[in-house]
PDB file of C-alpha atoms in Angstrom:
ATOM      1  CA  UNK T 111     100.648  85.290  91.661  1.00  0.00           C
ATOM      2  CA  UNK T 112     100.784  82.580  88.974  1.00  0.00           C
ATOM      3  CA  UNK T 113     100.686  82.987  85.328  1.00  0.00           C
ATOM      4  CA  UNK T 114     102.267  85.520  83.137  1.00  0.00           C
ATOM      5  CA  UNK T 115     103.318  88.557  85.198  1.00  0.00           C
ATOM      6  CA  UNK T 116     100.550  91.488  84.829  1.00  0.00           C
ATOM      7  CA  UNK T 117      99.443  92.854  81.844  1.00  0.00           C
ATOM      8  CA  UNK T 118      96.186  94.469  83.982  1.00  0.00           C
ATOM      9  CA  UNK T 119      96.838  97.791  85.572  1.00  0.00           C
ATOM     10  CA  UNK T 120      94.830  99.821  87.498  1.00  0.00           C
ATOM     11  CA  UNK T 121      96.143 103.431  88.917  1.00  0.00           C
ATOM     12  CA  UNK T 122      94.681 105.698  91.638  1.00  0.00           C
ATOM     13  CA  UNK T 123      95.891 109.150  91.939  1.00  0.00           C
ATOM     14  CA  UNK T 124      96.076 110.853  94.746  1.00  0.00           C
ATOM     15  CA  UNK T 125      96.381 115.183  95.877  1.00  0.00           C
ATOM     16  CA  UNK T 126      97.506 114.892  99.328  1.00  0.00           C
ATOM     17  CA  UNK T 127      96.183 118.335 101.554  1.00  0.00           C
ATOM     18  CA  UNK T 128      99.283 119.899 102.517  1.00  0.00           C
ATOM     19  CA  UNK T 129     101.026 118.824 105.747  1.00  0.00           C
ATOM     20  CA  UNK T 130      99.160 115.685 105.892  1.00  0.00           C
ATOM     21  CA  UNK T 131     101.922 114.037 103.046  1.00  0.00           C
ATOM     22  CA  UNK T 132     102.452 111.553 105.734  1.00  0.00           C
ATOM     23  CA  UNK T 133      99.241 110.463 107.336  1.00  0.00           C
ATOM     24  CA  UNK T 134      98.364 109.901 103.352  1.00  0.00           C
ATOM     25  CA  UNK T 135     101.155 108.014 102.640  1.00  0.00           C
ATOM     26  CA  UNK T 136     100.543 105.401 106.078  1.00  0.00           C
ATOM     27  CA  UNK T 137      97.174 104.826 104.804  1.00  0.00           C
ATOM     28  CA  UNK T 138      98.352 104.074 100.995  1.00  0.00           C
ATOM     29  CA  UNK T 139     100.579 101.388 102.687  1.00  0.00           C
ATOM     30  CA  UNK T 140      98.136 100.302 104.777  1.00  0.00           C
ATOM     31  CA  UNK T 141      95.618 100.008 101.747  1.00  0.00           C
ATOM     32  CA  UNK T 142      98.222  98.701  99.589  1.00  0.00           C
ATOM     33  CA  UNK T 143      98.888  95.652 102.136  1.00  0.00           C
ATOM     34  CA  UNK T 144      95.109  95.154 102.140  1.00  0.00           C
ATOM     35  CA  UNK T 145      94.820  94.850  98.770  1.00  0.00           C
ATOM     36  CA  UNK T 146      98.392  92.453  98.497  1.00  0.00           C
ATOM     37  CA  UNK T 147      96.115  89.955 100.397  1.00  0.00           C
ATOM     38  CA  UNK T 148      93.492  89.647  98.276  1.00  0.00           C
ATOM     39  CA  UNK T 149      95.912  89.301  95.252  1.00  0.00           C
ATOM     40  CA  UNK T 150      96.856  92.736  93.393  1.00  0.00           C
ATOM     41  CA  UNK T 151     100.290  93.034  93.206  1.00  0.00           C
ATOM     42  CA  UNK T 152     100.432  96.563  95.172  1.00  0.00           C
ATOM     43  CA  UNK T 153     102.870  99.833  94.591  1.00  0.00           C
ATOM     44  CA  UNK T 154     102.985 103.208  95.708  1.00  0.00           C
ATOM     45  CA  UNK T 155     104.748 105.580  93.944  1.00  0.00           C
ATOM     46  CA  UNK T 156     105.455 109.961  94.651  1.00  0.00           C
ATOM     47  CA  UNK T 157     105.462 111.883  91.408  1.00  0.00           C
ATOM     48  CA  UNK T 158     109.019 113.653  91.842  1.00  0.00           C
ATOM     49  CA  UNK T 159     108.837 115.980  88.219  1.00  0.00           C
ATOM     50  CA  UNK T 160     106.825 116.454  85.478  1.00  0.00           C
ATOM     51  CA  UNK T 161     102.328 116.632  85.763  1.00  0.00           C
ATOM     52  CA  UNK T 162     101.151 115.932  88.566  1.00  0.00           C
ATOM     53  CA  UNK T 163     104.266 116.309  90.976  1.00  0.00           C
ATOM     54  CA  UNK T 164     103.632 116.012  94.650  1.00  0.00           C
ATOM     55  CA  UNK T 165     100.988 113.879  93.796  1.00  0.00           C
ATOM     56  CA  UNK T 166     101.035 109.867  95.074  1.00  0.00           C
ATOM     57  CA  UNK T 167     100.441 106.766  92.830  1.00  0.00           C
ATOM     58  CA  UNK T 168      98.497 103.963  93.854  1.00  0.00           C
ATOM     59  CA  UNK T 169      98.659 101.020  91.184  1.00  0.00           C
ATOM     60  CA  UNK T 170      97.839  97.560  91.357  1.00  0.00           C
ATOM     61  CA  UNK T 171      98.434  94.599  88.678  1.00  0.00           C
ATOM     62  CA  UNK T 172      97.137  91.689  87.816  1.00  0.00           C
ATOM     63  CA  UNK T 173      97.212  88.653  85.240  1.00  0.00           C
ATOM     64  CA  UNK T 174      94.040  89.244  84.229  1.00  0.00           C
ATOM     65  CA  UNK T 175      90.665  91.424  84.070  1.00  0.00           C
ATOM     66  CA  UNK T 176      88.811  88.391  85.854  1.00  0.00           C
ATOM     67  CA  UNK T 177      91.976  88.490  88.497  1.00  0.00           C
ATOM     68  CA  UNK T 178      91.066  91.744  89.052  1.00  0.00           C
ATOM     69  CA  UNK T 179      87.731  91.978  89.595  1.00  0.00           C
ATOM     70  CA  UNK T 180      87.820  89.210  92.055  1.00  0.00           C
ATOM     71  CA  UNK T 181      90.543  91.091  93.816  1.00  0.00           C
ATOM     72  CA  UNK T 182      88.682  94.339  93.522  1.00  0.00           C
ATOM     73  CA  UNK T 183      85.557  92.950  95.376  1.00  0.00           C
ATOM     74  CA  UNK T 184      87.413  90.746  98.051  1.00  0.00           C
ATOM     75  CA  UNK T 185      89.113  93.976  99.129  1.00  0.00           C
ATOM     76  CA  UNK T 186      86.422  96.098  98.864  1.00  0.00           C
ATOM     77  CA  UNK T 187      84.829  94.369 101.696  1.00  0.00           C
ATOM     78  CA  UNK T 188      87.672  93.955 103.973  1.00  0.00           C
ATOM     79  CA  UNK T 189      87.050  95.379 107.365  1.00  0.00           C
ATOM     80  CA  UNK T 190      90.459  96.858 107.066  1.00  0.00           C
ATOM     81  CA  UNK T 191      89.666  98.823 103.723  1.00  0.00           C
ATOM     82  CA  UNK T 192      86.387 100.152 104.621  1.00  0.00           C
ATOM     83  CA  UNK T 193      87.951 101.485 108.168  1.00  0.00           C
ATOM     84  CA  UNK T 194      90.209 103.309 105.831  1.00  0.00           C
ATOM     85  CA  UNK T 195      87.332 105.209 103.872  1.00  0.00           C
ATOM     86  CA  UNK T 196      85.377 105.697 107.210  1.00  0.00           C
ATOM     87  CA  UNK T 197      89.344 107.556 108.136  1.00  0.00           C
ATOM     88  CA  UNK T 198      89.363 109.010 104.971  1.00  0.00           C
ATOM     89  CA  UNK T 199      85.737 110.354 105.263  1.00  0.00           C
ATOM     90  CA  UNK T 200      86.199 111.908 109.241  1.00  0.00           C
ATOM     91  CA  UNK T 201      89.662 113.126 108.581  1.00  0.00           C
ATOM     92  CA  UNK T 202      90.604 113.700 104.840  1.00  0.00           C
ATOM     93  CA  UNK T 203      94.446 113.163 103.624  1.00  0.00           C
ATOM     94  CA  UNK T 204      93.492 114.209 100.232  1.00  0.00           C
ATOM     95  CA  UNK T 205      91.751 114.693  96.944  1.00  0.00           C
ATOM     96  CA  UNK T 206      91.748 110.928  95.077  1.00  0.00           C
ATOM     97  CA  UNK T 207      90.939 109.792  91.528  1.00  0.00           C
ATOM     98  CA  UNK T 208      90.155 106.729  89.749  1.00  0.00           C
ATOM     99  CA  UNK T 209      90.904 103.434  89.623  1.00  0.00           C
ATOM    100  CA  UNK T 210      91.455 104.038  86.050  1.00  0.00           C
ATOM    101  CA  UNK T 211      92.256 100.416  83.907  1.00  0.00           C
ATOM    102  CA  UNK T 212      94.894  99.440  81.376  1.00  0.00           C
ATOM    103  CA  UNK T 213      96.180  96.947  79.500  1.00  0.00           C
ATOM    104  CA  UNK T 214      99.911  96.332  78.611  1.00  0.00           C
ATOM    105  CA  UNK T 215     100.200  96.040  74.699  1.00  0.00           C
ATOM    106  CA  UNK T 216     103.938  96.346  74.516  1.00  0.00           C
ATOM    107  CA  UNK T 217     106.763  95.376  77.360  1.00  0.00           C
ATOM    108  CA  UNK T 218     107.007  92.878  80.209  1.00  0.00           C
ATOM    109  CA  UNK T 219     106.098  94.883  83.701  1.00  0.00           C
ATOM    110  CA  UNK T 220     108.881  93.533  86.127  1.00  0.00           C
ATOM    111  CA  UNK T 221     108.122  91.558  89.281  1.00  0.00           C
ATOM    112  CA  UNK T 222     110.280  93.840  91.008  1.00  0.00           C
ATOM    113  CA  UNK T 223     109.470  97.103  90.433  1.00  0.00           C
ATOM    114  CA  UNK T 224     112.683  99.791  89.580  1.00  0.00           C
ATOM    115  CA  UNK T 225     113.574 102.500  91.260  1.00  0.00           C
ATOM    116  CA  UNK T 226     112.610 105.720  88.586  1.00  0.00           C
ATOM    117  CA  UNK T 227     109.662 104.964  86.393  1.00  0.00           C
ATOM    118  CA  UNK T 228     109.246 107.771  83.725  1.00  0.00           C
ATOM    119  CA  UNK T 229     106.236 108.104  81.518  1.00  0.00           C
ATOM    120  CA  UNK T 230     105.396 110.246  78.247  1.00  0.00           C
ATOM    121  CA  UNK T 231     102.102 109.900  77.703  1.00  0.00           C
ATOM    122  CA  UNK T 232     100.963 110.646  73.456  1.00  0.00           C
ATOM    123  CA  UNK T 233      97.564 111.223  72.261  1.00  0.00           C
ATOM    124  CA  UNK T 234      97.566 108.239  69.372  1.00  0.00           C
ATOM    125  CA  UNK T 235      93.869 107.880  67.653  1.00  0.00           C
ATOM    126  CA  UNK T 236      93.203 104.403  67.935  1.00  0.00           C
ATOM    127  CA  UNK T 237      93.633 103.492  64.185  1.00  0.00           C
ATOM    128  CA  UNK T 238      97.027 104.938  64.360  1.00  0.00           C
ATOM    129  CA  UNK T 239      97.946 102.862  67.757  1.00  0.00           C
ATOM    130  CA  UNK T 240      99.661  99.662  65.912  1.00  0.00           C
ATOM    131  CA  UNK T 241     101.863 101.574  64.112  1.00  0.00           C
ATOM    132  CA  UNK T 242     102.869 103.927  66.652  1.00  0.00           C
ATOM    133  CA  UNK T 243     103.814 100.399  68.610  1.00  0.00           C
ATOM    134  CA  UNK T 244     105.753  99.122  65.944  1.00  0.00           C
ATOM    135  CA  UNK T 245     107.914 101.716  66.717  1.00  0.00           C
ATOM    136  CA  UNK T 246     108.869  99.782  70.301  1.00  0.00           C
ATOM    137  CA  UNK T 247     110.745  97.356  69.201  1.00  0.00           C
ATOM    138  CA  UNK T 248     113.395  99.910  67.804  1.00  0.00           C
ATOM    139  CA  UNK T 249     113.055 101.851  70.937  1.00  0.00           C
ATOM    140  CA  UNK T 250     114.153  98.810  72.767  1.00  0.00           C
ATOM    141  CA  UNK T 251     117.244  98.295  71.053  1.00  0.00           C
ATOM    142  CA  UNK T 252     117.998 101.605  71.436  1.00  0.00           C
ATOM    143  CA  UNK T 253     118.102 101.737  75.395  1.00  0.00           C
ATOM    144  CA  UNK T 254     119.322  98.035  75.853  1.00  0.00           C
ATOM    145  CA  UNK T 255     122.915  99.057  76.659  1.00  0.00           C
ATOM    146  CA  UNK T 256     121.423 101.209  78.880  1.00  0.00           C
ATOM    147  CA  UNK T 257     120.140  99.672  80.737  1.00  0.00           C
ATOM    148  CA  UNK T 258     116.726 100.856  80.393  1.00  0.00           C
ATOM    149  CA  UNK T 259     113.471  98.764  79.835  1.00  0.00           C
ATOM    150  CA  UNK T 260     109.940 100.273  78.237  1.00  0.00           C
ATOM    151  CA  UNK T 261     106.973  99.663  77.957  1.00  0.00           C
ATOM    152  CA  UNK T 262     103.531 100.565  76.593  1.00  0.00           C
ATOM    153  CA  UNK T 263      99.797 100.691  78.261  1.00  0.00           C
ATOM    154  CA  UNK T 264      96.673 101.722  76.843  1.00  0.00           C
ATOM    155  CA  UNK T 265      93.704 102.982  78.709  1.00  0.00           C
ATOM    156  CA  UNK T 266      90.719 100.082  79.135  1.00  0.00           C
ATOM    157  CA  UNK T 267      88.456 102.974  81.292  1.00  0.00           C
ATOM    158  CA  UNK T 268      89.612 106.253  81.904  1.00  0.00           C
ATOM    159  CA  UNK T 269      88.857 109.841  80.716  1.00  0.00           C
ATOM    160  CA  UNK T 270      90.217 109.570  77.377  1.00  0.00           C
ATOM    161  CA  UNK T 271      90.966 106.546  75.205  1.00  0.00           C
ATOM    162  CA  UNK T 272      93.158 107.583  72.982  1.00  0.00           C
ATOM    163  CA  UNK T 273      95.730 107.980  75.224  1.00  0.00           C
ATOM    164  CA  UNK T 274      99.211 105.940  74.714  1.00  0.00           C
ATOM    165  CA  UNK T 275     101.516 105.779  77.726  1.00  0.00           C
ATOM    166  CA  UNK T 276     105.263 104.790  77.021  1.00  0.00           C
ATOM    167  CA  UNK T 277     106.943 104.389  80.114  1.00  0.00           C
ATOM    168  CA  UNK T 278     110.899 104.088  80.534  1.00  0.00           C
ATOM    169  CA  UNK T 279     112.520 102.269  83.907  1.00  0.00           C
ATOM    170  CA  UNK T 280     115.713 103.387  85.597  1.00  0.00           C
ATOM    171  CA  UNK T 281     117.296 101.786  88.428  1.00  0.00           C
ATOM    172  CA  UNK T 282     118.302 105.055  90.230  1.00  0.00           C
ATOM    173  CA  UNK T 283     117.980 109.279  90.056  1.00  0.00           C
ATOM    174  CA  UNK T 284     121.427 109.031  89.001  1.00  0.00           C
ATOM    175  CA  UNK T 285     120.512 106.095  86.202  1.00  0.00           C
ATOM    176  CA  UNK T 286     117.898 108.307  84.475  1.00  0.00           C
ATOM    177  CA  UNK T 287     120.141 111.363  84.261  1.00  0.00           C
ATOM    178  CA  UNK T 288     123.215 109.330  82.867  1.00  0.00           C
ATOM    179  CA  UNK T 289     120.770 107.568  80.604  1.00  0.00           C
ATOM    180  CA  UNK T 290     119.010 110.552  79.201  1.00  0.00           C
ATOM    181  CA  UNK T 291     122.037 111.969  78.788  1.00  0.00           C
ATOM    182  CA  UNK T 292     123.169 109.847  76.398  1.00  0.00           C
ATOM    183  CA  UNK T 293     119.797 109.360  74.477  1.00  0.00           C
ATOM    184  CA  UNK T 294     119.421 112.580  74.335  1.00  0.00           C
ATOM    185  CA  UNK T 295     122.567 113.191  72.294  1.00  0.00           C
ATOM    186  CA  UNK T 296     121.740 109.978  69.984  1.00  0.00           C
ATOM    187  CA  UNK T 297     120.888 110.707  66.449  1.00  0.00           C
ATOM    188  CA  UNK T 298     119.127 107.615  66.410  1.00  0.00           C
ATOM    189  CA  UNK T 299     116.875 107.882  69.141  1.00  0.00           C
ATOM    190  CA  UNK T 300     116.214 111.475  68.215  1.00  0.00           C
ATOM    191  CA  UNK T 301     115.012 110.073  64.745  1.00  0.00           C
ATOM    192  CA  UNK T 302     113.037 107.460  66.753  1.00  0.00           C
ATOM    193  CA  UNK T 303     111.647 110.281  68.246  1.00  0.00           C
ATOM    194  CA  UNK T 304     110.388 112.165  65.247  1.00  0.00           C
ATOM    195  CA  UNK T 305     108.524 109.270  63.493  1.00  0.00           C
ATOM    196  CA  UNK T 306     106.448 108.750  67.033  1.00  0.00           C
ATOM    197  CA  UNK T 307     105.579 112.712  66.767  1.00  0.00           C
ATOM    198  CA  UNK T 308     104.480 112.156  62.982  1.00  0.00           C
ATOM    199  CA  UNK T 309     102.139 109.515  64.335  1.00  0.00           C
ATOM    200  CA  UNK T 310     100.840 111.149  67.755  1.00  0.00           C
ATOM    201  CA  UNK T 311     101.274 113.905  69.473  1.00  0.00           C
ATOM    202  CA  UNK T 312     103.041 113.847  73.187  1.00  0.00           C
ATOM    203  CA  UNK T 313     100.490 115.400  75.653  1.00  0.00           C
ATOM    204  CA  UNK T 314     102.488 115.335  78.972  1.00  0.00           C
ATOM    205  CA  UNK T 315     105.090 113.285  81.324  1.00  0.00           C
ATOM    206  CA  UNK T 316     106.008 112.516  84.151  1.00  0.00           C
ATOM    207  CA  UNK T 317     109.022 110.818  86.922  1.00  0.00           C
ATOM    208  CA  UNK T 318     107.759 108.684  89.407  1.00  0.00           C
ATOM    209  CA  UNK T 319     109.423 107.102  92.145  1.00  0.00           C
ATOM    210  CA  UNK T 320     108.934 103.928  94.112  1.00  0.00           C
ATOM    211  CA  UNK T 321     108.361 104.381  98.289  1.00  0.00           C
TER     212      UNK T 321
END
């Protein structure tokens, strides 16, 4: 893809049925190739801890909200895809949900995607949402050293729009636990902390992981 790289997201969750982990996974890859093609930028990701664990990831991203509705129809009518839901349909894998849409307000979203994505999702009312992301900034320099890159999305349609996800990128298992580790014990980010919980409230999280 051309352009600034993506500022669009779109995530589908899915439950897989238990003991078919696997055939769900082969058809996520198999959609996610499908949907490469047509120009999404394609990753799957396993929820290892937090809500939603056990649960798979499918999220695509794109330059733009016209990229992605070209995208979304080109695929959509791929013989390839709609064999997929006619699979899905005769011999379920899973529960799924969405696409739900966002927009990147804070945070370049790497080409290459790391290892250990973690993301604390706060309820912010949306007259409270540029101050909570003046806070970022800080939060960046506060992780540089180690290592660690945010971000921040906010929901464009989903359930609830008040939603503010802040997500935090490790390289490795072993990254995060170093990293946390040390932020953690940092006065700093601890203060950092506070003044996001005096402007919205943290709702849930989560560790996902590439595949």
């Amino acid at each position: 893809m051309k352009g600034k790289f993506m500022n669009i997201i779109t995530v589908r969750e899915m439950t897989p049925i238990i003991g078919k982990e696997t055939l769900m996974e082969e058809r996520l890859r198999r959609a996610a190739g499908v949907m490469s093609r047509h120009g999404a930028a394609s990753r799957i990701y396993l929820t290892i801890a937090g809500t939603g664990a056990g649960n798979y990831l499918l999220i695509n991203l794109y330059n733009s909200f016209s990229d992605g509705s070209v995208a979304f129809q080109k695929y959509g009518n791929d013989p390839e895809y709609k064999k997929l839901f006619m699979e899905r349909a005769i011999n379920p894998s899973g529960n799924m949900s969405g696409p739900d849409i966002y927009r990147s307000v804070y945070g370049d979203i790497p080409k290459s995607p790391t290892s250990i994505m973690v993301n604390r999702v706060y309820h912010v009312p949306r007259g409270k949402q540029q101050e909570m992301l003046a806070l970022a900034p800080d939060l960046d320099a506060l992780v540089k050293d180690l290592d660690v890159t945010t971000s921040a999305v906010v929901p464009v349609m989903s359930e609830d729009h008040e939603l503010m996800f802040i997500n935090y990128r490790f390289s490795s298992l072993e990254h995060w636990g170093t990293a946390v580790d040390k932020m953690s014990s940092s006065s700093d980010f601890q203060s950092l902390v506070t003044k996001g919980n005096e402007i919205g409230t943290l709702k849930w999280s989560r560790m996902i992981k590439i595949i």
